[in-house]
mmCIF file of C-alpha atoms in Angstrom:
data_model
loop_
_atom_site.group_PDB
_atom_site.id
_atom_site.type_symbol
_atom_site.label_atom_id
_atom_site.label_comp_id
_atom_site.label_asym_id
_atom_site.label_seq_id
_atom_site.Cartn_x
_atom_site.Cartn_y
_atom_site.Cartn_z
ATOM 1 C CA MET A 1 0.000 0.000 0.000
ATOM 2 C CA THR A 2 1.539 3.286 -1.067
ATOM 3 C CA GLN A 3 1.572 6.369 1.129
ATOM 4 C CA THR A 4 2.499 10.015 0.769
ATOM 5 C CA PRO A 5 5.592 11.370 2.618
ATOM 6 C CA THR A 6 3.387 13.607 4.779
ATOM 7 C CA THR A 7 1.578 10.602 6.257
ATOM 8 C CA ARG A 8 4.610 8.395 6.854
ATOM 9 C CA VAL A 9 5.068 7.463 10.516
ATOM 10 C CA THR A 10 8.366 6.001 11.695
ATOM 11 C CA PHE A 11 9.391 4.354 14.944
ATOM 12 C CA ALA A 12 12.371 4.800 17.238
ATOM 13 C CA LYS A 13 15.431 2.603 16.852
ATOM 14 C CA ASN A 14 15.128 -0.879 18.308
ATOM 15 C CA ILE A 15 16.501 -1.274 21.825
ATOM 16 C CA GLY A 16 16.650 -5.049 21.639
ATOM 17 C CA PHE A 17 13.154 -5.872 22.923
ATOM 18 C CA ARG A 18 11.873 -7.413 19.721
ATOM 19 C CA LYS A 19 15.131 -9.188 18.954
ATOM 20 C CA GLU A 20 15.176 -10.840 22.379
ATOM 21 C CA LEU A 21 11.499 -11.758 22.189
ATOM 22 C CA ASN A 22 11.880 -13.324 18.747
ATOM 23 C CA LYS A 23 14.931 -15.277 19.901
ATOM 24 C CA ARG A 24 13.053 -16.793 22.845
ATOM 25 C CA VAL A 25 9.943 -17.605 20.837
ATOM 26 C CA ASP A 26 12.066 -19.271 18.146
ATOM 27 C CA ALA A 27 13.828 -21.246 20.862
ATOM 28 C CA TYR A 28 10.470 -22.433 22.206
ATOM 29 C CA PHE A 29 9.389 -23.857 18.851
ATOM 30 C CA GLN A 30 12.782 -25.494 18.316
ATOM 31 C CA SER A 31 12.853 -27.051 21.776
ATOM 32 C CA GLU A 32 9.322 -28.431 21.378
ATOM 33 C CA ASN A 33 10.019 -29.498 17.789
ATOM 34 C CA ILE A 34 6.733 -28.037 16.560
ATOM 35 C CA LYS A 35 5.854 -25.875 13.572
ATOM 36 C CA THR A 36 4.530 -22.340 13.845
ATOM 37 C CA ARG A 37 1.928 -23.104 11.144
ATOM 38 C CA ASP A 38 0.391 -26.110 9.360
ATOM 39 C CA ASN A 39 -0.779 -27.694 12.609
ATOM 40 C CA PHE A 40 -3.288 -30.544 12.714
ATOM 41 C CA ALA A 41 -5.121 -28.862 15.617
ATOM 42 C CA MET A 42 -5.833 -25.839 13.416
ATOM 43 C CA TYR A 43 -7.092 -27.921 10.494
ATOM 44 C CA PHE A 44 -9.316 -29.915 12.840
ATOM 45 C CA LYS A 45 -10.640 -26.754 14.432
ATOM 46 C CA SER A 46 -11.385 -25.288 10.987
ATOM 47 C CA ALA A 47 -13.324 -28.413 10.059
ATOM 48 C CA ILE A 48 -15.446 -28.035 13.200
ATOM 49 C CA ILE A 49 -16.180 -24.347 12.552
ATOM 50 C CA LEU A 50 -16.937 -24.791 8.853
ATOM 51 C CA GLY A 51 -19.081 -27.794 9.713
ATOM 52 C CA TRP A 52 -20.848 -25.628 12.290
ATOM 53 C CA VAL A 53 -21.670 -23.078 9.567
ATOM 54 C CA ALA A 54 -22.848 -25.738 7.112
ATOM 55 C CA PHE A 55 -24.999 -27.514 9.707
ATOM 56 C CA SER A 56 -26.517 -24.233 10.909
ATOM 57 C CA TRP A 57 -27.393 -23.205 7.363
ATOM 58 C CA ILE A 58 -28.960 -26.566 6.510
ATOM 59 C CA PHE A 59 -30.811 -26.639 9.840
ATOM 60 C CA THR A 60 -32.186 -23.146 9.238
ATOM 61 C CA LEU A 61 -33.368 -23.983 5.737
ATOM 62 C CA PHE A 62 -34.857 -27.430 6.320
ATOM 63 C CA SER A 63 -35.916 -27.559 9.968
ATOM 64 C CA PRO A 64 -39.686 -27.682 10.670
ATOM 65 C CA ASN A 65 -41.458 -24.433 9.987
ATOM 66 C CA ILE A 66 -41.463 -23.395 13.630
ATOM 67 C CA ILE A 67 -40.415 -19.827 14.448
ATOM 68 C CA TRP A 68 -38.184 -20.603 17.427
ATOM 69 C CA MET A 69 -36.307 -23.266 15.444
ATOM 70 C CA LYS A 70 -35.680 -20.866 12.566
ATOM 71 C CA ILE A 71 -34.455 -18.187 14.984
ATOM 72 C CA LEU A 72 -32.209 -20.730 16.706
ATOM 73 C CA GLY A 73 -30.756 -21.709 13.336
ATOM 74 C CA CYS A 74 -30.028 -18.050 12.495
ATOM 75 C CA ILE A 75 -28.365 -17.524 15.875
ATOM 76 C CA MET A 76 -26.175 -20.597 15.358
ATOM 77 C CA LEU A 77 -25.270 -19.354 11.873
ATOM 78 C CA GLY A 78 -24.370 -15.880 13.157
ATOM 79 C CA MET A 79 -22.096 -17.423 15.770
ATOM 80 C CA GLY A 80 -20.616 -19.618 13.041
ATOM 81 C CA PHE A 81 -19.883 -16.537 10.912
ATOM 82 C CA ALA A 82 -18.079 -15.029 13.905
ATOM 83 C CA GLY A 83 -16.136 -18.271 14.417
ATOM 84 C CA VAL A 84 -14.954 -18.128 10.804
ATOM 85 C CA GLY A 85 -13.970 -14.482 11.285
ATOM 86 C CA PHE A 86 -12.187 -15.083 14.579
ATOM 87 C CA SER A 87 -10.280 -18.216 13.659
ATOM 88 C CA VAL A 88 -10.268 -19.530 10.105
ATOM 89 C CA GLY A 89 -10.206 -16.456 7.868
ATOM 90 C CA HIS A 90 -8.274 -14.330 10.325
ATOM 91 C CA ASP A 91 -5.249 -16.616 10.569
ATOM 92 C CA ALA A 92 -5.312 -17.360 6.848
ATOM 93 C CA ASN A 93 -5.422 -13.710 5.774
ATOM 94 C CA HIS A 94 -2.482 -12.983 8.070
ATOM 95 C CA GLY A 95 -0.509 -15.862 6.553
ATOM 96 C CA GLY A 96 -0.591 -17.586 9.939
ATOM 97 C CA TYR A 97 -2.548 -20.618 8.812
ATOM 98 C CA SER A 98 -0.013 -22.340 6.571
ATOM 99 C CA SER A 99 3.441 -21.895 5.071
ATOM 100 C CA LYS A 100 1.815 -22.519 1.673
ATOM 101 C CA LYS A 101 0.448 -19.373 0.086
ATOM 102 C CA TRP A 102 -2.348 -21.198 -1.746
ATOM 103 C CA VAL A 103 -3.632 -22.690 1.521
ATOM 104 C CA ASN A 104 -3.739 -19.267 3.174
ATOM 105 C CA SER A 105 -5.451 -17.812 0.100
ATOM 106 C CA THR A 106 -8.037 -20.579 0.000
ATOM 107 C CA PHE A 107 -9.016 -20.357 3.657
ATOM 108 C CA GLY A 108 -8.783 -16.562 3.494
ATOM 109 C CA LEU A 109 -11.598 -16.592 0.953
ATOM 110 C CA THR A 110 -13.961 -17.779 3.676
ATOM 111 C CA TYR A 111 -14.321 -14.070 4.417
ATOM 112 C CA ASP A 112 -15.601 -13.442 0.892
ATOM 113 C CA PHE A 113 -17.857 -16.436 0.336
ATOM 114 C CA ILE A 114 -19.140 -17.199 3.856
ATOM 115 C CA ILE A 115 -19.197 -13.827 5.603
ATOM 116 C CA GLY A 116 -19.520 -11.535 2.570
ATOM 117 C CA LEU A 117 -16.497 -9.399 3.477
ATOM 118 C CA SER A 118 -13.688 -8.737 0.971
ATOM 119 C CA SER A 119 -10.506 -10.463 2.150
ATOM 120 C CA TYR A 120 -8.489 -8.331 -0.292
ATOM 121 C CA LEU A 121 -9.582 -5.052 1.276
ATOM 122 C CA TRP A 122 -9.431 -6.523 4.776
ATOM 123 C CA ARG A 123 -5.745 -7.326 4.304
ATOM 124 C CA CYS A 124 -5.096 -3.734 3.186
ATOM 125 C CA ARG A 125 -7.034 -2.195 6.045
ATOM 126 C CA HIS A 126 -6.189 -4.599 8.838
ATOM 127 C CA ASN A 127 -2.806 -6.178 8.136
ATOM 128 C CA LEU A 128 -1.063 -3.069 6.822
ATOM 129 C CA LEU A 129 -2.734 -0.117 8.540
ATOM 130 C CA HIS A 130 -4.107 -1.468 11.802
ATOM 131 C CA HIS A 131 -1.189 -3.753 12.609
ATOM 132 C CA THR A 132 1.432 -1.143 11.710
ATOM 133 C CA TYR A 133 -0.145 2.019 13.137
ATOM 134 C CA THR A 134 -2.280 0.617 15.939
ATOM 135 C CA ASN A 135 -4.544 3.228 17.600
ATOM 136 C CA ILE A 136 -3.070 6.176 15.649
ATOM 137 C CA ILE A 137 -5.867 8.388 14.340
ATOM 138 C CA GLY A 138 -5.556 9.083 10.622
ATOM 139 C CA HIS A 139 -3.661 5.860 10.055
ATOM 140 C CA ASP A 140 -5.452 3.020 11.856
ATOM 141 C CA VAL A 141 -8.762 2.747 9.999
ATOM 142 C CA GLU A 142 -10.108 0.224 12.505
ATOM 143 C CA ILE A 143 -10.472 2.846 15.264
ATOM 144 C CA ASP A 144 -11.575 5.689 13.010
ATOM 145 C CA GLY A 145 -15.290 5.314 13.689
ATOM 146 C CA ASP A 146 -16.169 7.447 10.628
ATOM 147 C CA GLY A 147 -17.132 10.227 13.039
ATOM 148 C CA LEU A 148 -20.027 8.157 14.358
ATOM 149 C CA VAL A 149 -18.102 6.674 17.300
ATOM 150 C CA ARG A 150 -15.344 8.427 19.235
ATOM 151 C CA MET A 151 -12.786 5.861 20.389
ATOM 152 C CA SER A 152 -9.675 8.007 20.712
ATOM 153 C CA PRO A 153 -8.977 11.253 22.635
ATOM 154 C CA ALA A 154 -7.455 12.572 19.384
ATOM 155 C CA ARG A 155 -10.786 12.251 17.561
ATOM 156 C CA GLU A 156 -13.004 15.352 17.328
ATOM 157 C CA HIS A 157 -15.873 15.300 19.804
ATOM 158 C CA LYS A 158 -19.477 15.586 18.598
ATOM 159 C CA TRP A 159 -22.516 16.189 20.773
ATOM 160 C CA TYR A 160 -24.041 12.791 19.977
ATOM 161 C CA HIS A 161 -20.967 10.926 21.261
ATOM 162 C CA GLN A 162 -22.374 11.320 24.783
ATOM 163 C CA TYR A 163 -24.818 8.527 23.920
ATOM 164 C CA GLN A 164 -22.375 6.193 22.175
ATOM 165 C CA HIS A 165 -21.914 3.777 25.082
ATOM 166 C CA LEU A 166 -25.691 3.287 25.169
ATOM 167 C CA VAL A 167 -26.214 2.623 21.467
ATOM 168 C CA ILE A 168 -22.879 1.084 20.518
ATOM 169 C CA ASN A 169 -24.272 -2.420 20.017
ATOM 170 C CA PHE A 170 -26.831 -1.090 17.553
ATOM 171 C CA VAL A 171 -23.908 0.382 15.610
ATOM 172 C CA TYR A 172 -22.080 -2.942 15.734
ATOM 173 C CA ALA A 173 -25.181 -4.720 14.501
ATOM 174 C CA ILE A 174 -25.353 -2.750 11.235
ATOM 175 C CA ILE A 175 -21.625 -2.791 10.509
ATOM 176 C CA PRO A 176 -21.671 -6.054 8.452
ATOM 177 C CA PHE A 177 -24.186 -4.448 6.065
ATOM 178 C CA TYR A 178 -22.034 -1.331 5.882
ATOM 179 C CA TRP A 179 -18.913 -3.395 5.143
ATOM 180 C CA SER A 180 -20.603 -5.216 2.281
ATOM 181 C CA ILE A 181 -21.527 -1.955 0.558
ATOM 182 C CA ALA A 182 -18.326 -0.118 1.475
ATOM 183 C CA ASP A 183 -16.176 -2.880 -0.038
ATOM 184 C CA VAL A 184 -17.594 -2.228 -3.496
ATOM 185 C CA TYR A 185 -17.517 1.559 -3.107
ATOM 186 C CA LEU A 186 -13.903 1.549 -1.927
ATOM 187 C CA ILE A 187 -12.530 -0.674 -4.667
ATOM 188 C CA LEU A 188 -14.460 0.866 -7.553
ATOM 189 C CA PHE A 189 -14.555 4.534 -6.621
ATOM 190 C CA LYS A 190 -12.727 5.876 -3.558
ATOM 191 C CA ARG A 191 -9.580 3.710 -3.768
ATOM 192 C CA LYS A 192 -8.230 5.105 -0.479
ATOM 193 C CA TYR A 193 -8.129 4.539 3.269
ATOM 194 C CA HIS A 194 -7.457 8.036 4.613
ATOM 195 C CA GLU A 195 -4.348 9.144 2.667
ATOM 196 C CA TYR A 196 -3.289 5.589 1.857
ATOM 197 C CA ASN A 197 -3.963 4.372 -1.653
ATOM 198 C CA ILE A 198 -5.537 0.949 -1.967
ATOM 199 C CA PRO A 199 -3.350 -1.140 -4.314
ATOM 200 C CA LYS A 200 -5.000 -1.779 -7.646
ATOM 201 C CA PRO A 201 -6.356 -5.333 -7.647
ATOM 202 C CA SER A 202 -5.498 -7.749 -10.408
ATOM 203 C CA PRO A 203 -8.359 -8.778 -12.727
ATOM 204 C CA LEU A 204 -8.662 -12.048 -10.767
ATOM 205 C CA GLN A 205 -8.749 -10.256 -7.397
ATOM 206 C CA LEU A 206 -11.387 -7.840 -8.682
ATOM 207 C CA MET A 207 -13.444 -10.709 -10.095
ATOM 208 C CA ILE A 208 -13.312 -12.506 -6.733
ATOM 209 C CA LEU A 209 -14.210 -9.364 -4.795
ATOM 210 C CA ILE A 210 -17.265 -8.567 -6.924
ATOM 211 C CA GLY A 211 -18.181 -12.144 -7.819
ATOM 212 C CA ALA A 212 -18.157 -13.273 -4.198
ATOM 213 C CA LYS A 213 -20.841 -10.703 -3.411
ATOM 214 C CA PHE A 214 -23.157 -12.374 -5.930
ATOM 215 C CA VAL A 215 -22.271 -15.852 -4.680
ATOM 216 C CA TRP A 216 -23.027 -14.734 -1.111
ATOM 217 C CA LEU A 217 -26.379 -13.298 -2.192
ATOM 218 C CA GLY A 218 -27.116 -16.506 -4.066
ATOM 219 C CA LEU A 219 -26.413 -18.620 -0.996
ATOM 220 C CA TYR A 220 -28.282 -16.569 1.576
ATOM 221 C CA VAL A 221 -30.991 -14.948 -0.552
ATOM 222 C CA GLY A 222 -31.358 -16.931 -3.772
ATOM 223 C CA ILE A 223 -31.490 -20.416 -2.272
ATOM 224 C CA PRO A 224 -33.992 -19.544 0.497
ATOM 225 C CA PHE A 225 -36.182 -17.772 -2.065
ATOM 226 C CA ALA A 226 -36.060 -20.807 -4.368
ATOM 227 C CA LEU A 227 -37.085 -23.004 -1.429
ATOM 228 C CA GLY A 228 -40.202 -20.940 -0.851
ATOM 229 C CA TYR A 229 -39.173 -18.458 1.844
ATOM 230 C CA SER A 230 -40.789 -15.046 1.476
ATOM 231 C CA PRO A 231 -38.692 -11.884 1.031
ATOM 232 C CA ILE A 232 -39.619 -10.687 4.541
ATOM 233 C CA GLN A 233 -38.570 -14.018 6.057
ATOM 234 C CA ILE A 234 -35.247 -13.843 4.220
ATOM 235 C CA ILE A 235 -34.627 -10.254 5.337
ATOM 236 C CA ILE A 236 -35.414 -11.054 8.980
ATOM 237 C CA GLY A 237 -33.187 -14.132 8.895
ATOM 238 C CA LEU A 238 -30.275 -12.217 7.356
ATOM 239 C CA CYS A 239 -30.690 -9.463 9.927
ATOM 240 C CA ILE A 240 -30.502 -11.932 12.827
ATOM 241 C CA VAL A 241 -27.426 -13.647 11.378
ATOM 242 C CA ASN A 242 -25.471 -10.546 10.406
ATOM 243 C CA MET A 243 -26.431 -8.386 13.352
ATOM 244 C CA LEU A 244 -25.356 -11.077 15.798
ATOM 245 C CA TYR A 245 -22.119 -11.543 13.865
ATOM 246 C CA GLY A 246 -21.484 -7.785 13.960
ATOM 247 C CA VAL A 247 -22.096 -7.511 17.709
ATOM 248 C CA LEU A 248 -19.775 -10.445 18.459
ATOM 249 C CA ILE A 249 -16.922 -9.484 16.151
ATOM 250 C CA CYS A 250 -16.892 -5.769 17.038
ATOM 251 C CA ASN A 251 -17.097 -6.267 20.801
ATOM 252 C CA VAL A 252 -14.143 -8.646 20.732
ATOM 253 C CA PHE A 253 -12.041 -6.247 18.658
ATOM 254 C CA MET A 254 -12.836 -3.360 21.012
ATOM 255 C CA LEU A 255 -11.604 -5.336 24.024
ATOM 256 C CA ALA A 256 -8.100 -5.337 22.589
ATOM 257 C CA HIS A 257 -7.627 -1.651 21.800
ATOM 258 C CA VAL A 258 -10.455 0.593 22.959
ATOM 259 C CA LEU A 259 -10.191 0.562 26.728
ATOM 260 C CA GLU A 260 -7.911 1.710 29.509
ATOM 261 C CA PRO A 261 -4.920 1.053 29.752
ATOM 262 C CA ALA A 262 -4.382 0.726 25.964
ATOM 263 C CA GLU A 263 -2.637 3.876 24.775
ATOM 264 C CA PHE A 264 -3.525 6.132 21.853
ATOM 265 C CA ILE A 265 -0.051 7.317 20.959
ATOM 266 C CA GLU A 266 0.403 10.223 18.572
ATOM 267 C CA PRO A 267 3.670 10.749 16.635
ATOM 268 C CA ASN A 268 5.662 13.832 17.578
ATOM 269 C CA SER A 269 5.060 16.895 15.438
ATOM 270 C CA LEU A 270 8.670 17.368 14.346
ATOM 271 C CA GLY A 271 9.467 14.191 12.453
ATOM 272 C CA ASN A 272 6.196 12.234 12.692
ATOM 273 C CA VAL A 273 8.073 9.724 14.833
ATOM 274 C CA ILE A 274 6.817 7.395 17.567
ATOM 275 C CA ASP A 275 9.291 7.438 20.472
ATOM 276 C CA ASP A 276 9.195 3.649 20.955
ATOM 277 C CA GLU A 277 10.440 0.778 18.882
ATOM 278 C CA TRP A 278 7.577 -0.775 16.975
ATOM 279 C CA ALA A 279 7.246 -3.896 19.144
ATOM 280 C CA ILE A 280 7.033 -1.891 22.382
ATOM 281 C CA PHE A 281 4.508 0.425 20.729
ATOM 282 C CA GLN A 282 2.359 -2.643 19.986
ATOM 283 C CA VAL A 283 2.451 -3.766 23.618
ATOM 284 C CA LYS A 284 1.431 -0.297 24.806
ATOM 285 C CA THR A 285 -1.537 0.031 22.428
ATOM 286 C CA THR A 286 -3.001 -3.450 22.896
ATOM 287 C CA VAL A 287 -4.547 -5.441 25.740
ATOM 288 C CA ASP A 288 -5.057 -9.177 26.330
ATOM 289 C CA PHE A 289 -8.039 -10.554 28.239
ATOM 290 C CA ALA A 290 -9.435 -13.774 29.724
ATOM 291 C CA PRO A 291 -6.287 -15.876 29.164
ATOM 292 C CA LYS A 292 -7.593 -18.731 31.337
ATOM 293 C CA ASN A 293 -11.005 -18.992 29.710
ATOM 294 C CA ARG A 294 -10.771 -22.238 27.743
ATOM 295 C CA PHE A 295 -13.878 -21.637 25.641
ATOM 296 C CA LEU A 296 -12.788 -18.136 24.608
ATOM 297 C CA ASN A 297 -9.274 -19.360 23.881
ATOM 298 C CA TRP A 298 -10.842 -21.764 21.390
ATOM 299 C CA TYR A 299 -13.720 -19.717 19.973
ATOM 300 C CA LEU A 300 -11.958 -16.348 19.630
ATOM 301 C CA GLY A 301 -9.060 -17.728 17.637
ATOM 302 C CA GLY A 302 -6.483 -16.184 19.948
ATOM 303 C CA LEU A 303 -7.977 -12.689 19.697
ATOM 304 C CA ASN A 304 -8.032 -12.526 23.478
ATOM 305 C CA TYR A 305 -4.228 -12.722 23.117
ATOM 306 C CA GLN A 306 -4.119 -9.636 20.926
ATOM 307 C CA VAL A 307 -0.742 -8.424 22.178
ATOM 308 C CA VAL A 308 0.799 -11.739 21.179
ATOM 309 C CA HIS A 309 -1.083 -11.651 17.896
ATOM 310 C CA HIS A 310 0.133 -8.158 17.000
ATOM 311 C CA LEU A 311 3.723 -9.220 17.571
ATOM 312 C CA PHE A 312 3.401 -12.609 15.841
ATOM 313 C CA PRO A 313 0.531 -12.393 13.319
ATOM 314 C CA GLN A 314 2.078 -15.084 11.110
ATOM 315 C CA ILE A 315 2.194 -17.670 13.879
ATOM 316 C CA CYS A 316 -0.939 -19.805 14.204
ATOM 317 C CA HIS A 317 -3.078 -18.642 17.114
ATOM 318 C CA ILE A 318 -3.199 -22.095 18.732
ATOM 319 C CA HIS A 319 0.308 -21.342 20.058
ATOM 320 C CA TYR A 320 -0.541 -17.997 21.685
ATOM 321 C CA PRO A 321 -1.190 -19.350 25.219
ATOM 322 C CA GLN A 322 2.351 -20.775 25.222
ATOM 323 C CA ILE A 323 3.921 -17.599 23.796
ATOM 324 C CA ALA A 324 2.205 -15.251 26.280
ATOM 325 C CA PRO A 325 4.373 -16.238 29.302
ATOM 326 C CA ILE A 326 7.506 -15.712 27.182
ATOM 327 C CA LEU A 327 6.263 -12.252 26.235
ATOM 328 C CA ALA A 328 5.444 -11.440 29.872
ATOM 329 C CA GLN A 329 8.968 -12.363 30.952
ATOM 330 C CA VAL A 330 10.627 -10.224 28.276
ATOM 331 C CA CYS A 331 8.314 -7.307 29.094
ATOM 332 C CA GLN A 332 9.307 -7.539 32.748
ATOM 333 C CA GLU A 333 13.011 -7.530 31.884
ATOM 334 C CA TYR A 334 12.668 -4.475 29.615
ATOM 335 C CA ASP A 335 10.322 -2.631 32.014
ATOM 336 C CA VAL A 336 7.446 -2.675 29.509
ATOM 337 C CA LYS A 337 3.963 -3.087 30.979
ATOM 338 C CA TYR A 338 2.078 -6.042 29.501
ATOM 339 C CA ASN A 339 -1.622 -5.347 30.090
ATOM 340 C CA VAL A 340 -3.959 -8.279 30.713
ATOM 341 C CA TYR A 341 -7.537 -8.269 32.009
ATOM 342 C CA PRO A 342 -8.163 -11.532 33.866
ATOM 343 C CA THR A 343 -11.754 -11.985 32.673
ATOM 344 C CA PHE A 344 -13.920 -11.174 29.671
ATOM 345 C CA THR A 345 -16.425 -9.338 31.885
ATOM 346 C CA LYS A 346 -13.838 -6.968 33.333
ATOM 347 C CA ALA A 347 -12.511 -6.160 29.879
ATOM 348 C CA LEU A 348 -16.049 -5.546 28.597
ATOM 349 C CA VAL A 349 -16.860 -3.191 31.481
ATOM 350 C CA ALA A 350 -13.577 -1.340 30.877
ATOM 351 C CA ASN A 351 -14.429 -0.935 27.199
ATOM 352 C CA TYR A 352 -17.875 0.521 27.893
ATOM 353 C CA SER A 353 -16.376 2.799 30.551
ATOM 354 C CA TRP A 354 -13.889 4.085 27.987
ATOM 355 C CA LEU A 355 -16.595 4.691 25.381
ATOM 356 C CA LYS A 356 -18.613 6.604 27.970
ATOM 357 C CA LEU A 357 -15.542 8.655 28.845
ATOM 358 C CA MET A 358 -14.869 9.433 25.173
ATOM 359 C CA GLY A 359 -18.474 10.605 24.892
ATOM 360 C CA ASN A 360 -17.712 13.462 27.265
ATOM 361 C CA PRO A 361 -16.392 16.788 25.950
ATOM 362 C CA PRO A 362 -12.557 16.847 25.770
ATOM 363 C CA GLN A 363 -12.072 18.965 28.898
ATOM 364 C CA ILE A 364 -13.930 16.301 30.879
ATOM 365 C CA SER A 365 -12.427 13.282 29.124
ATOM 366 C CA GLN A 366 -8.942 14.310 30.190
ATOM 367 C CA VAL A 367 -9.647 12.511 33.466
ATOM 368 C CA THR A 368 -8.250 8.988 33.379
ATOM 369 C CA PRO A 369 -10.795 6.320 34.315
ATOM 370 C CA GLN A 370 -10.006 3.980 37.161
ATOM 371 C CA ILE A 371 -8.732 0.574 36.065
ATOM 372 C CA LEU A 372 -11.133 -2.155 37.068
#
């Protein structure tokens, strides 16, 4: 992704933190004689999640015509969409699924054909901008909020932000619909994220991006219609599925970056430089949560180990619980605070507290909220 010189952000010279961390993580994999990717556990997990989606879809379509069963099927499908987003497509689009590019590309397309989200644009927005410039307004598109939500103290305050913590889940619920439309608009017309140009897709990439939208509509609109479902039934079902998916996926992302004590670091005005080496900057702007919750460790695809993920996005997430103690030890030695909320609930409360704080006018939001 190209960028203009005025938007380029650089980081301070490495002080050895990342080098030492990488050395110890490499030593762990060598001592255990295991691979960072291409693990049977990940393939097995993917089979379960993709089977979950397939079963939920078939159950929804062919279960008895009883309202509660149809709603249950849509809920299961929405959770399956989130599982694909958390685990399968996420690792693959980071290159953390396999050492083989075609395997990553294939599983990465689950975003396009199952969820309806362009994996091509996601890699531009998420891998390059979010993972490089985490929590920096004007660079990290993921915390921009399009003016509707204020997540950072650097973002301009609007009067309606005072209500954002009350209505945030309604915003999350409509985001999947917004993404589906925005994908097409961005690639065909705008061609930019902030000041960053979106690389021109190849004819094949463009065909997949546009074609997958029609395949998705065929699966979730065309097939139900052909089976006799009415347009209103199809719309309600899609709303349940996608709104649940949006609420799940957005809440989990927020718990990694949009809460105290994650930092929103701005580059200095002289050279547009961050005064930390990149790896330390990642630790400061990201938070882990619920590391001992076995279900979340499985279902969230390691996204509750976001600090580890930001430092090692190309290592399969099934290894994150073993890498986290190594990271904690290196952080302690280099006097870098590694932030971890012990439970999902505490992280969720902290996130909503931060959103409420950011809804206040700037002179009020200068007060730091108490860590829970």
